[in-house]
Coordinates of C-alpha atoms and ligand atoms in Angstrom, one line a residue:
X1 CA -137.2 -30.8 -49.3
X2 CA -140.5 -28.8 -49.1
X3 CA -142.3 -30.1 -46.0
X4 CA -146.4 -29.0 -46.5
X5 CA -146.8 -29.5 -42.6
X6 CA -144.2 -27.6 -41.8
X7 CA -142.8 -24.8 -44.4
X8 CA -144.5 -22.2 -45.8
X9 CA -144.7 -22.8 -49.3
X10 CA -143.7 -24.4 -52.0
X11 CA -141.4 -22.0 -53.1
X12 CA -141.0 -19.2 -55.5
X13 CA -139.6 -20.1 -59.2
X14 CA -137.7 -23.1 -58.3
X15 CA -136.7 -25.3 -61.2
X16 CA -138.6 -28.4 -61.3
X17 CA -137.1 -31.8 -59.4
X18 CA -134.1 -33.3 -61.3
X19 CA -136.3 -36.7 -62.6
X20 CA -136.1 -38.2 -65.8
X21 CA -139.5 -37.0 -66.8
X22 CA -138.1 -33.2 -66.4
X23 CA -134.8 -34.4 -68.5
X24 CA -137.0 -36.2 -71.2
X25 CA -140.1 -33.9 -71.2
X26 CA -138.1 -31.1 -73.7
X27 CA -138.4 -27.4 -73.2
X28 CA -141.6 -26.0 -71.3
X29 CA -144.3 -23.9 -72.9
X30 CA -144.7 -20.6 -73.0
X31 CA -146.6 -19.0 -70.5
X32 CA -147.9 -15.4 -69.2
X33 CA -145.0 -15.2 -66.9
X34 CA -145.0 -14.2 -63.4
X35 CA -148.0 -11.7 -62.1
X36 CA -146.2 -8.8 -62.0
X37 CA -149.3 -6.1 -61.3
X38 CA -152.6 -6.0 -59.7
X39 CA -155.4 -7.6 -61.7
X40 CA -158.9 -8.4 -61.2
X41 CA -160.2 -11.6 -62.5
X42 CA -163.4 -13.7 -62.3
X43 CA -161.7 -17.1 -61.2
X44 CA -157.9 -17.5 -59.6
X45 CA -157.0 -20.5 -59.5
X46 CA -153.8 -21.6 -56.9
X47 CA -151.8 -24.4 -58.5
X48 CA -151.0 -25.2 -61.6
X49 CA -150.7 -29.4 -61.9
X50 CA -153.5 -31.4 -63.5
X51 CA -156.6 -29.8 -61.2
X52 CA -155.6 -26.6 -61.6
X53 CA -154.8 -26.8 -65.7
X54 CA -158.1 -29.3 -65.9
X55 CA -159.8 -26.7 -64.1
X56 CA -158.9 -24.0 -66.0
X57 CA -159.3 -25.3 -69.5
X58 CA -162.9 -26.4 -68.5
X59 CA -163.7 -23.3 -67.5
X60 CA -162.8 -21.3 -70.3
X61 CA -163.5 -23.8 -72.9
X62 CA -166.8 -25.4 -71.6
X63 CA -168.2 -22.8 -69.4
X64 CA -166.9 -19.3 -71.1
X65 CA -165.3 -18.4 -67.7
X66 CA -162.5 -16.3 -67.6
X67 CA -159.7 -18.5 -65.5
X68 CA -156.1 -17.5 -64.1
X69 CA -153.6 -20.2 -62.9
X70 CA -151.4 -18.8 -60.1
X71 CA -148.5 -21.2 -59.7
X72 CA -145.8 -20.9 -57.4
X73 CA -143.0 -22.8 -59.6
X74 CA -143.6 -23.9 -62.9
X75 CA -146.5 -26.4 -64.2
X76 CA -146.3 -29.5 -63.2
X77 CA -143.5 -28.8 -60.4
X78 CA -146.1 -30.5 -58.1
X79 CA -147.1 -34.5 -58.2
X80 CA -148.6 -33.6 -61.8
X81 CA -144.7 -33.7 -63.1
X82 CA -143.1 -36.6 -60.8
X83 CA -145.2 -39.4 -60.3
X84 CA -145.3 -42.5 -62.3
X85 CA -147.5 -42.0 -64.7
X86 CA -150.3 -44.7 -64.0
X87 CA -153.6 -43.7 -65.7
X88 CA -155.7 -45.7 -64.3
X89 CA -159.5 -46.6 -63.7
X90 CA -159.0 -45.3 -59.8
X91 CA -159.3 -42.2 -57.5
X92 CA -158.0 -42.2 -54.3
X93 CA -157.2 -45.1 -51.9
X94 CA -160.4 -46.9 -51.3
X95 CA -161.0 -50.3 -52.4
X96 CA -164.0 -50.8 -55.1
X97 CA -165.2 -53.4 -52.2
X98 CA -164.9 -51.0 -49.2
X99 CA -166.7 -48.3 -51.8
X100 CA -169.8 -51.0 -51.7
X101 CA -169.8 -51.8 -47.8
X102 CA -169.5 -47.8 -47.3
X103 CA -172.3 -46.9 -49.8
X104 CA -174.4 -49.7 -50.8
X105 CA -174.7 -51.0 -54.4
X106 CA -176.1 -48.1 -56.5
X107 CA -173.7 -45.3 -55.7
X108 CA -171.2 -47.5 -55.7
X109 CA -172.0 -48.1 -59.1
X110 CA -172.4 -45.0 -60.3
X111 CA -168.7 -43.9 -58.3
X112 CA -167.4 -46.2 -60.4
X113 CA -168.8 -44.7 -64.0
X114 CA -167.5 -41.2 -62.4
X115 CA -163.7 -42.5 -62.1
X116 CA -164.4 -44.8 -65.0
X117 CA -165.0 -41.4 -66.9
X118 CA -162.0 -39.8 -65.3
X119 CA -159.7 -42.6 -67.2
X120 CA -162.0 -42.1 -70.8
X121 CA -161.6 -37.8 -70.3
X122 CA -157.8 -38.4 -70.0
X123 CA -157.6 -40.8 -72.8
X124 CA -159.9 -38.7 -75.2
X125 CA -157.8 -35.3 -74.3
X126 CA -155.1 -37.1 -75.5
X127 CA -156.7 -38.8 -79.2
X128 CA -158.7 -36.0 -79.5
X129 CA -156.6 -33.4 -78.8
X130 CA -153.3 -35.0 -80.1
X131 CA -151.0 -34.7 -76.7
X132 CA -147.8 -35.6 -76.8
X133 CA -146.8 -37.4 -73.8
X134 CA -145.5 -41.4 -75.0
X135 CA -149.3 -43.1 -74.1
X136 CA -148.6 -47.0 -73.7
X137 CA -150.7 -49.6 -74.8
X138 CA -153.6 -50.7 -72.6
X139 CA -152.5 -52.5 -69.7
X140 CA -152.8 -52.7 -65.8
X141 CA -151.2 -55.3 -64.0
X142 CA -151.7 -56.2 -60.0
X143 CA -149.3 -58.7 -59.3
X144 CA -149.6 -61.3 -56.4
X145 CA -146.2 -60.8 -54.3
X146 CA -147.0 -63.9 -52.0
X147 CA -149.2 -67.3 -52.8
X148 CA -152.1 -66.2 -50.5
X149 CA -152.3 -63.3 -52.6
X150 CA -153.5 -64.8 -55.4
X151 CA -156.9 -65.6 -53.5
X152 CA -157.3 -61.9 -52.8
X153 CA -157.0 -61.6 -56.7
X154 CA -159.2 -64.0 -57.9
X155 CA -162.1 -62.6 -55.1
X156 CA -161.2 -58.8 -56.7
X157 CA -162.1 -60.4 -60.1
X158 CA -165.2 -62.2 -59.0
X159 CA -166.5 -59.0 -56.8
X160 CA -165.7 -56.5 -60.1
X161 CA -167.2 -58.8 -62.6
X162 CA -170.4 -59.5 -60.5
X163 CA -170.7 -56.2 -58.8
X164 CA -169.4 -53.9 -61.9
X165 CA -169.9 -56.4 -64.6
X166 CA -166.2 -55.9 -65.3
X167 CA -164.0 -58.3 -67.0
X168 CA -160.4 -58.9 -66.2
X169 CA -158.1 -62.2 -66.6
X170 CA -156.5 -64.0 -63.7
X171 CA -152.7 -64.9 -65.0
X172 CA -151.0 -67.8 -63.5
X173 CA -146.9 -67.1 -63.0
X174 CA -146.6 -69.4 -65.9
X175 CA -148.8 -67.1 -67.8
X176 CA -147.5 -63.8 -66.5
X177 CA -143.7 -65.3 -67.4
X178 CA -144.8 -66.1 -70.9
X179 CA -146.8 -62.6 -71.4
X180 CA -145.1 -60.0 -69.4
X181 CA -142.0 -61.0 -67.2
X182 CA -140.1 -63.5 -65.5
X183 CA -140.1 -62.3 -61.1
X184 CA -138.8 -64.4 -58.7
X185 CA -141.5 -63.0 -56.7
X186 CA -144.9 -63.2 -58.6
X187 CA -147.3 -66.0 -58.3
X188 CA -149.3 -64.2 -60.8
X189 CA -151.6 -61.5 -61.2
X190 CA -154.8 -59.8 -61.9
X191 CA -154.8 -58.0 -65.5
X192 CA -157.3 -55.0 -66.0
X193 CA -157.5 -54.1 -69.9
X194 CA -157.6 -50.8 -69.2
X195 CA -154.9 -48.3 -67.7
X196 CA -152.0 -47.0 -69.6
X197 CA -148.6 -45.5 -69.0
X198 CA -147.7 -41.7 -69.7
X199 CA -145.0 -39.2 -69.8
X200 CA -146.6 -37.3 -66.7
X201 CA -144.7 -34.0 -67.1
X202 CA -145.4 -34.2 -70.9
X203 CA -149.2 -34.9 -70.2
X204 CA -149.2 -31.8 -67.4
X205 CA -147.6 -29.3 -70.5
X206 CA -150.4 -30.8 -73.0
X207 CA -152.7 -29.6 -70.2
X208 CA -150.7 -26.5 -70.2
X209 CA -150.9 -25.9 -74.0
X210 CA -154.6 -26.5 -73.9
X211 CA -155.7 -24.0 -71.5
X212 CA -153.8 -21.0 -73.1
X213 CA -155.3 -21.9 -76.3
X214 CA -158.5 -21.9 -74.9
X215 CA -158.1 -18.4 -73.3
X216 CA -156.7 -19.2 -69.4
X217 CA -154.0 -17.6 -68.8
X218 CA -151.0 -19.1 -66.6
X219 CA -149.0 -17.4 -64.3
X220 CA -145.7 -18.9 -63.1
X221 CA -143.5 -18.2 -60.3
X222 CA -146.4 -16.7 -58.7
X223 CA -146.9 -18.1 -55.0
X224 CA -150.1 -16.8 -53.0
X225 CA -148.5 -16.1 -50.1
X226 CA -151.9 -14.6 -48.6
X227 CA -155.1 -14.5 -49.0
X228 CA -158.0 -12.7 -47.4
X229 CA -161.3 -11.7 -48.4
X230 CA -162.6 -7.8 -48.9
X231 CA -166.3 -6.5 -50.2
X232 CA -166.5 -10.2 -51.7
X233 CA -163.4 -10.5 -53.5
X234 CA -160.9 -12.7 -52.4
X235 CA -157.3 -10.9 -52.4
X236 CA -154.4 -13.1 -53.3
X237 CA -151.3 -11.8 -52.8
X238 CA -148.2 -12.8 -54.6
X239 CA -144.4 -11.2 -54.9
X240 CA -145.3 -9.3 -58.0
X241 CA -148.9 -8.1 -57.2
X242 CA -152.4 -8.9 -56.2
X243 CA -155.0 -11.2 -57.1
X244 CA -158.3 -9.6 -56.8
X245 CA -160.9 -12.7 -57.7
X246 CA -164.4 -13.4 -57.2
X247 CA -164.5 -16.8 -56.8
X248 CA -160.9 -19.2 -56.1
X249 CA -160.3 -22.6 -57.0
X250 CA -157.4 -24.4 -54.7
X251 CA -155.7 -26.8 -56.3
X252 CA -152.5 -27.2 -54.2
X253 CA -153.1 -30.9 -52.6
X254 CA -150.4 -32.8 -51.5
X255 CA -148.5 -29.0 -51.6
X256 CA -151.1 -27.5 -49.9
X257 CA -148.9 -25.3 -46.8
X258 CA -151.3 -25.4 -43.2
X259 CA -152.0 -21.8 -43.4
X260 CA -153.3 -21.1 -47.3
X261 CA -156.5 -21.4 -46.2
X262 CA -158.6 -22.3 -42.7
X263 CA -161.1 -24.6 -45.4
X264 CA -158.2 -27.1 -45.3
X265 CA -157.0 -27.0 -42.0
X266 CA -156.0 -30.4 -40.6
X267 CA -158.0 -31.9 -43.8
X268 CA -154.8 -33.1 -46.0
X269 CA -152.3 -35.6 -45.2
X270 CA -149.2 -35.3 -47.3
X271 CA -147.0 -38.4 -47.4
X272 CA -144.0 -38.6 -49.5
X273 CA -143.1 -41.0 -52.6
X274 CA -140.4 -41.8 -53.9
X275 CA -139.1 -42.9 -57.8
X276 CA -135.7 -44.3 -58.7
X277 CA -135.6 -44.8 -62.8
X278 CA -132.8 -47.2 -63.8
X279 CA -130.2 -47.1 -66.5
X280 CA -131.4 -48.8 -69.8
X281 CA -131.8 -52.7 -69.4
X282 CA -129.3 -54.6 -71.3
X283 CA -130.1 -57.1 -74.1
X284 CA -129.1 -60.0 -71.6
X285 CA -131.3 -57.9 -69.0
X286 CA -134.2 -57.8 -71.1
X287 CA -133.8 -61.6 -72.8
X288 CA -133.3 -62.8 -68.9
X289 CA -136.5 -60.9 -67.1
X290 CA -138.2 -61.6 -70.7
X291 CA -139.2 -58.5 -69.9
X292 CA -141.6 -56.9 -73.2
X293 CA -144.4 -55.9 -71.2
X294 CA -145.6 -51.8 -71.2
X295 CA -147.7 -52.9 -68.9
X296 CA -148.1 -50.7 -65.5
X297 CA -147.8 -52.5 -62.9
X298 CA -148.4 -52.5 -58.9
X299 CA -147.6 -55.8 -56.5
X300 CA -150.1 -56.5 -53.4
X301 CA -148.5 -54.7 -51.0
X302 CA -150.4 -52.3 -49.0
X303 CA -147.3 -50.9 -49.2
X304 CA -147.4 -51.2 -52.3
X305 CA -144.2 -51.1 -55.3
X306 CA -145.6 -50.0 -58.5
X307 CA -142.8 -50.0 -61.5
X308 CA -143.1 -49.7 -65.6
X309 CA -140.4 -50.6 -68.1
X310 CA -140.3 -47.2 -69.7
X311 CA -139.7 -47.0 -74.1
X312 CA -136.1 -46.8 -73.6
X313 CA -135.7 -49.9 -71.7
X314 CA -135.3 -48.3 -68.2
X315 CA -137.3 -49.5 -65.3
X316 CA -138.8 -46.9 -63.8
X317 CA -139.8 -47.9 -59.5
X318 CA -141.5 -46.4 -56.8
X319 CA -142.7 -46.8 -53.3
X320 CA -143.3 -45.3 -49.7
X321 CA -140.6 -43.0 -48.7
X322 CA -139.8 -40.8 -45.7
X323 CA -141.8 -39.8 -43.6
X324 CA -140.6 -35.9 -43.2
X325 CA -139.5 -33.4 -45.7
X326 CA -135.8 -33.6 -43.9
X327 CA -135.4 -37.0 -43.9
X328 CA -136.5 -37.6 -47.9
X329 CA -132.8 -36.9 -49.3
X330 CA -131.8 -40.1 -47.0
X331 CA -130.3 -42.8 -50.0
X332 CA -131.6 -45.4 -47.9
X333 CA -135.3 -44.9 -49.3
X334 CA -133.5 -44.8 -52.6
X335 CA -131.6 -48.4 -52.3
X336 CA -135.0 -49.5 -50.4
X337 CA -136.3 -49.6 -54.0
X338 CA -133.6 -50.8 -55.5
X339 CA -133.0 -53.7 -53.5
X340 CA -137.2 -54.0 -54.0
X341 CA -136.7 -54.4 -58.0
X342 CA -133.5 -57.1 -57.7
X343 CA -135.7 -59.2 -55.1
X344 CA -138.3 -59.2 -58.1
X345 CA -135.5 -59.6 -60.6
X346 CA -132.9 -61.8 -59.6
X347 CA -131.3 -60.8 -62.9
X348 CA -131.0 -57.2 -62.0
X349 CA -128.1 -57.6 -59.8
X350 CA -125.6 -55.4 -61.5
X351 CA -128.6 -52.8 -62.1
X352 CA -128.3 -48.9 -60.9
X353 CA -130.4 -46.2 -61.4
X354 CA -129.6 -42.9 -62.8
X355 CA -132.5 -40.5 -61.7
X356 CA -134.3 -40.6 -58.3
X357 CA -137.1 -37.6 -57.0
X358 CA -140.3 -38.1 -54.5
X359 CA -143.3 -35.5 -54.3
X360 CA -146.1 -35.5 -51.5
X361 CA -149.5 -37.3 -52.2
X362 CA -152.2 -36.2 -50.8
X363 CA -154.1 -38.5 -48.5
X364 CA -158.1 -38.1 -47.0
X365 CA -159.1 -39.5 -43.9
X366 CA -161.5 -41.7 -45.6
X367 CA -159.1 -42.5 -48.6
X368 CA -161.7 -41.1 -51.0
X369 CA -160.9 -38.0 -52.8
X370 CA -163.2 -34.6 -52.4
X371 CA -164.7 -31.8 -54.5
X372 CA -166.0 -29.2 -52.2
X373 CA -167.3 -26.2 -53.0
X374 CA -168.0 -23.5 -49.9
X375 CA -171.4 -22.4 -48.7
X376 CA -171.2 -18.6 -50.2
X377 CA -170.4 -20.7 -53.8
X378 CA -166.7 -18.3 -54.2
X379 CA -164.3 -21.5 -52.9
X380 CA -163.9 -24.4 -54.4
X381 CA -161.0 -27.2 -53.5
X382 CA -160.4 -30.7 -55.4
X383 CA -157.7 -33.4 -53.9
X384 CA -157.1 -36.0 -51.9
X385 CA -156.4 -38.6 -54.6
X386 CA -154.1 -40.6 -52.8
X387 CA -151.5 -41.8 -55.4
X388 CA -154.4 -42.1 -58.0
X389 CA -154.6 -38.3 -59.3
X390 CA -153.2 -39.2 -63.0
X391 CA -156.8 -39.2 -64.6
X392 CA -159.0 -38.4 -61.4
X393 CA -157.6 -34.7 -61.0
X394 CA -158.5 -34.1 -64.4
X395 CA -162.3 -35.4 -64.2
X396 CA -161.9 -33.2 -61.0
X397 CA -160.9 -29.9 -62.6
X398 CA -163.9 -30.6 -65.3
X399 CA -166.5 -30.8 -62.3
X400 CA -164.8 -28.3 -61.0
X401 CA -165.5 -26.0 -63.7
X402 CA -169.3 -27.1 -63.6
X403 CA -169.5 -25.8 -60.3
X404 CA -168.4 -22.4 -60.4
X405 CA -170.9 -22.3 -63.5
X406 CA -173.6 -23.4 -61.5
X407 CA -174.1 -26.2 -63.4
X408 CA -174.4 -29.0 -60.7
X409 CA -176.9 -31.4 -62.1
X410 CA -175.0 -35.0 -61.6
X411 CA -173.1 -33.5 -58.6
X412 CA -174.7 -35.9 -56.0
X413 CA -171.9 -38.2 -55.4
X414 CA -169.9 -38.0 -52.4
X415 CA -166.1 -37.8 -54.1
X416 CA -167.8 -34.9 -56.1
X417 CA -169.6 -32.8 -53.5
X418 CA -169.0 -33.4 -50.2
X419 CA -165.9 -31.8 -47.5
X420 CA -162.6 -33.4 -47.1
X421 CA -163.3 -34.8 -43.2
X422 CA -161.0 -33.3 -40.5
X423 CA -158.0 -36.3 -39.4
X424 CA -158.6 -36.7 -35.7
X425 CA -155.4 -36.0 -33.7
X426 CA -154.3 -34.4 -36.9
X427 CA -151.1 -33.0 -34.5
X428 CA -149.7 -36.6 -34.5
X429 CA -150.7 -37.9 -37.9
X430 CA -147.2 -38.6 -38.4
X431 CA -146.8 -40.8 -35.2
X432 CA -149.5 -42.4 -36.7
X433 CA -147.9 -43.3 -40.2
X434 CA -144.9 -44.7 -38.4
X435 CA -146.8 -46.9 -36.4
X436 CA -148.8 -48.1 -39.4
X437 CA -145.6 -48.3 -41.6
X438 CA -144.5 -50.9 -39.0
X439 CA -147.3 -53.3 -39.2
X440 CA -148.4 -52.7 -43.0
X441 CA -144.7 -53.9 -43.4
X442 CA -145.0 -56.9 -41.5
X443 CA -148.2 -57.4 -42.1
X444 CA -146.8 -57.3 -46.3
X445 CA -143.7 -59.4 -46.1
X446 CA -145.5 -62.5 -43.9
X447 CA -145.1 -65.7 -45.6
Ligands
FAD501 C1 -144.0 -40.0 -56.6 C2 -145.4 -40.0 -57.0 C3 -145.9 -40.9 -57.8 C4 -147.3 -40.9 -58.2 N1 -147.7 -41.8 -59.1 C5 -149.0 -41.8 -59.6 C6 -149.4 -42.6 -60.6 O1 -148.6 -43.3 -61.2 N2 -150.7 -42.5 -61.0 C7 -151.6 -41.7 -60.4 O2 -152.8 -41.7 -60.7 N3 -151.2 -40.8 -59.4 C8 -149.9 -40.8 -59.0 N4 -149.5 -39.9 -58.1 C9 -150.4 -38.9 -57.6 C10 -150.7 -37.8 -58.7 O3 -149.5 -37.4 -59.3 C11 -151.4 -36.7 -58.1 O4 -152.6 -37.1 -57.5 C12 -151.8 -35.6 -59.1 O5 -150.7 -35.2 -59.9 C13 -152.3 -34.4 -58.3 O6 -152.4 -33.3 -59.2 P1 -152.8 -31.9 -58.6 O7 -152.9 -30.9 -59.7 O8 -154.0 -32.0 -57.8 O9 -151.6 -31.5 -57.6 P2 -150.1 -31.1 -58.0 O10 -149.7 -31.6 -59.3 O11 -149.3 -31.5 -56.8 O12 -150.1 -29.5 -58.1 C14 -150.2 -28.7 -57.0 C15 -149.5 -27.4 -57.4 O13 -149.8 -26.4 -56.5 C16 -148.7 -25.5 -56.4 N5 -148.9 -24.6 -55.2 C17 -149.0 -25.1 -53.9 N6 -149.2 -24.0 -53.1 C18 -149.2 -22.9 -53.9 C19 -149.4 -21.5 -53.6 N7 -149.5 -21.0 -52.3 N8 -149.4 -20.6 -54.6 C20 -149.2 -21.1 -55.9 N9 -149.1 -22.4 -56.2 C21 -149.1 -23.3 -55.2 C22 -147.5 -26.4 -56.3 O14 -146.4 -25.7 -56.7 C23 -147.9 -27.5 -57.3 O15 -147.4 -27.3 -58.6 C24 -148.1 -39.9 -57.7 C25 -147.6 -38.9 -56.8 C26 -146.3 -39.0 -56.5 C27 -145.7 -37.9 -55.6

């Protein structure tokens, strides 16, 4: 598999990963093909998942910008088409309460309307736009694996409600068994009205569709495989010609290879999930889980398992993986989530799955993700969402377009205008996972 610390890019044309959402999504929209001449253009952008589209169609439809996607595979071949498709009130890593103790109150406060309006921009594309891409009822569930944990959840419902003035409803397991499912592991949960599941590669190809009828045009199986700068213009070069653009948005994150550009140098930590979807639940399956909950749902790990019963009765699970490119085919991450769902489901025992992929989210040293634009105003990056990009990278790629219009009133925040920070020892960041791995998984599994 693809390794960003290590190889040299993600690739050229390569089909996109073997995952139920790339066997469910149907056939992929038309696009402008590969660049196959020299063009100049006002603003490249490299990468073509939910930043880069977002990016794009903002730019040409709210800023009258002319905007190029330059993707190395296919849209959504990055985390945009494999993850689970959690939209969710989130953006990055950080915890709402860490957000307060690092910041103080206010822009706490008004981080929380930015990502709040990262969830509504996703949610209106969809209504207003009519995208097809299987949107789930309302519905976010953080379940306590472990007794203790359901302390931590009632403190996150008093610190939202009295810091954001936002509801949510404790469920007992009783109350969680009667509503949702029956898990030999919960002892309840914390509900947020608010989240929904998707069809991510669907959602990635409404995107997609969007932006080309807006006037971007998208470029496939185009890879900048350099880039340099000449009398102002960036050059991006790709197999079938080059890229001459005034100003370039990068919006590669978790595939972002160590030598694109010296802006993100040792600034990105990719770590790689994995998803197993099942076969279809049976009628005994579903009647024993009393599983009827489209619900998307996380446990409190900090290594955490987040799963979804998906419309046609499949559960679809994910989770941590390897921690290096050659190591991610191993099956033992695979059964890892397997053997994960039965503990949940004692029922499940005679459950397989039938698709299983990973991808490489993008992590920040500070767990927060970053909009940066660079001091001469013709660079611009967005990432760093952790495994929260679903409706983030989208609120992204509209701020995004702001920027390059010059249109930065509102821009204050830190998430929106502010460097990714360097990763100190960024050589052994991987020593580093390991080690943390270790104790986040005994730290999770304690009585
Ligand atoms: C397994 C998994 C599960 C996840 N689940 C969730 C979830 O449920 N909810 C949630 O909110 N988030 C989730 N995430 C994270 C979320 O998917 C990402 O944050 C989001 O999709 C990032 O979008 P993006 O456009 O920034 O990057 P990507 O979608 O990764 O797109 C980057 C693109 O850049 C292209 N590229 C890279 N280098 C070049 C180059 N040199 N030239 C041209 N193109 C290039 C790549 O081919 C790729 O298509 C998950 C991620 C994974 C991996």
């Amino acid at each position: 598999m693809y390794d960003p610390l290590i190889s040299a890019g993600p690739g050229h044309a390569a089909a996109w990963p073997d995952s139920y959402w790339a066997d469910t999504a149907g056939a992929a929209p038309a696009d402008d093909g590969p660049v196959s001449c020299d063009m100049s253009v006002d603003v490249a952008i490299i990468g073509g998942g939910y930043t880069g589209l977002s990016a794009a169609y903002h730019l040409v439809k709210e800023q009258g910008v002319e905007a190029v996607v330059l993707e190395a595979n296919g849209t959504g071949w990055g985390c945009s088409g494999r993850n689970g498709g959690f939209a969710l009130k989130a953006g990055g890593r950080l915890s709402w309460q860490k957000m307060v103790r690092r910041f103080g109150s206010d822009q706490a406060q008004q981080m929380f309307g930015e990502i709040y309006n990262g969830l509504e921009r996703v949610r209106g594309l969809i209504r207003d736009e009519g995208i097809d891409c299987d949107q789930q009822p309302d519905g976010h569930l953080w379940v306590a694996h472990r007794p203790r944990m359901m302390a931590a959840a009632r403190e996150e419902q008093r610190f939202l409600q009295t810091q954001f003035g936002y509801a949510t409803q404790l469920l007992s397991a009783d109350e969680l068994a009667q509503q949702h499912f029956i898990s030999d592991e919960a002892c309840g949960a914390l509900r947020y009205s608010d989240g929904f599941g998707v069809h991510p590669l669907k959602l990635a190809w409404g995107y997609h569709r969007l932006a080309r009828a807006a006037g971007a045009r998208i470029h496939t199986a185009s890879p900048v495989q350099s880039w340099r700068k000449e009398g102002g213009y960036h050059l991006l070069e790709t197999p079938g010609g080059v890229v001459r653009a005034k100003t370039v948005i990068c919006a590669t994150n978790g595939y972002t290879a160590p030598g694109l550009t010296p802006l993100l140098k040792n600034r990105t930590f990719p770590v790689l999930s994995n998803v197993i979807v099942t076969r279809p639940l049976t009628e005994q399956e579903l009647a024993a889980t009393g599983f009827q909950s489209s619900d998307v749902i996380a446990d409190t790990r900090t290594l955490r398992f987040y799963y979804r019963k998906l419309p046609d009765n499949r559960i679809l699970i994910g989770g941590r993986s390897a921690i290096t490119g050659r190591d991610a085919a191993n099956p033992k991450h695979n059964n890892n989530l397997l053997q994960a769902l039965k503990r949940k489901f004692s029922a499940l025992q005679d459950l397989t799955f039938d698709y299983q992929w990973g991808g490489w989210v993008s992590l920040s040293f500070d767990e927060m993700p970053h909009i940066h634009q660079s001091e001469d105003g013709s660079v611009l990056y967005a990432m760093g969402y952790g495994g929260s990009g679903v409706t983030f990278a989208v609120q992204a790629g509209a701020r995004l377009a702001e920027k390059v219009a010059g249109r930065t009133a509102g821009h204050g925040l830190p998430i929106l205008s502010s460097a990714l920070p360097k990763f100190p020892l960024a050589p052994f960041r991987r020593l580093g996972q390991q080690a943390l791995y270790h104790y986040y998984y005994a730290r999770d599994e304690r009585r």
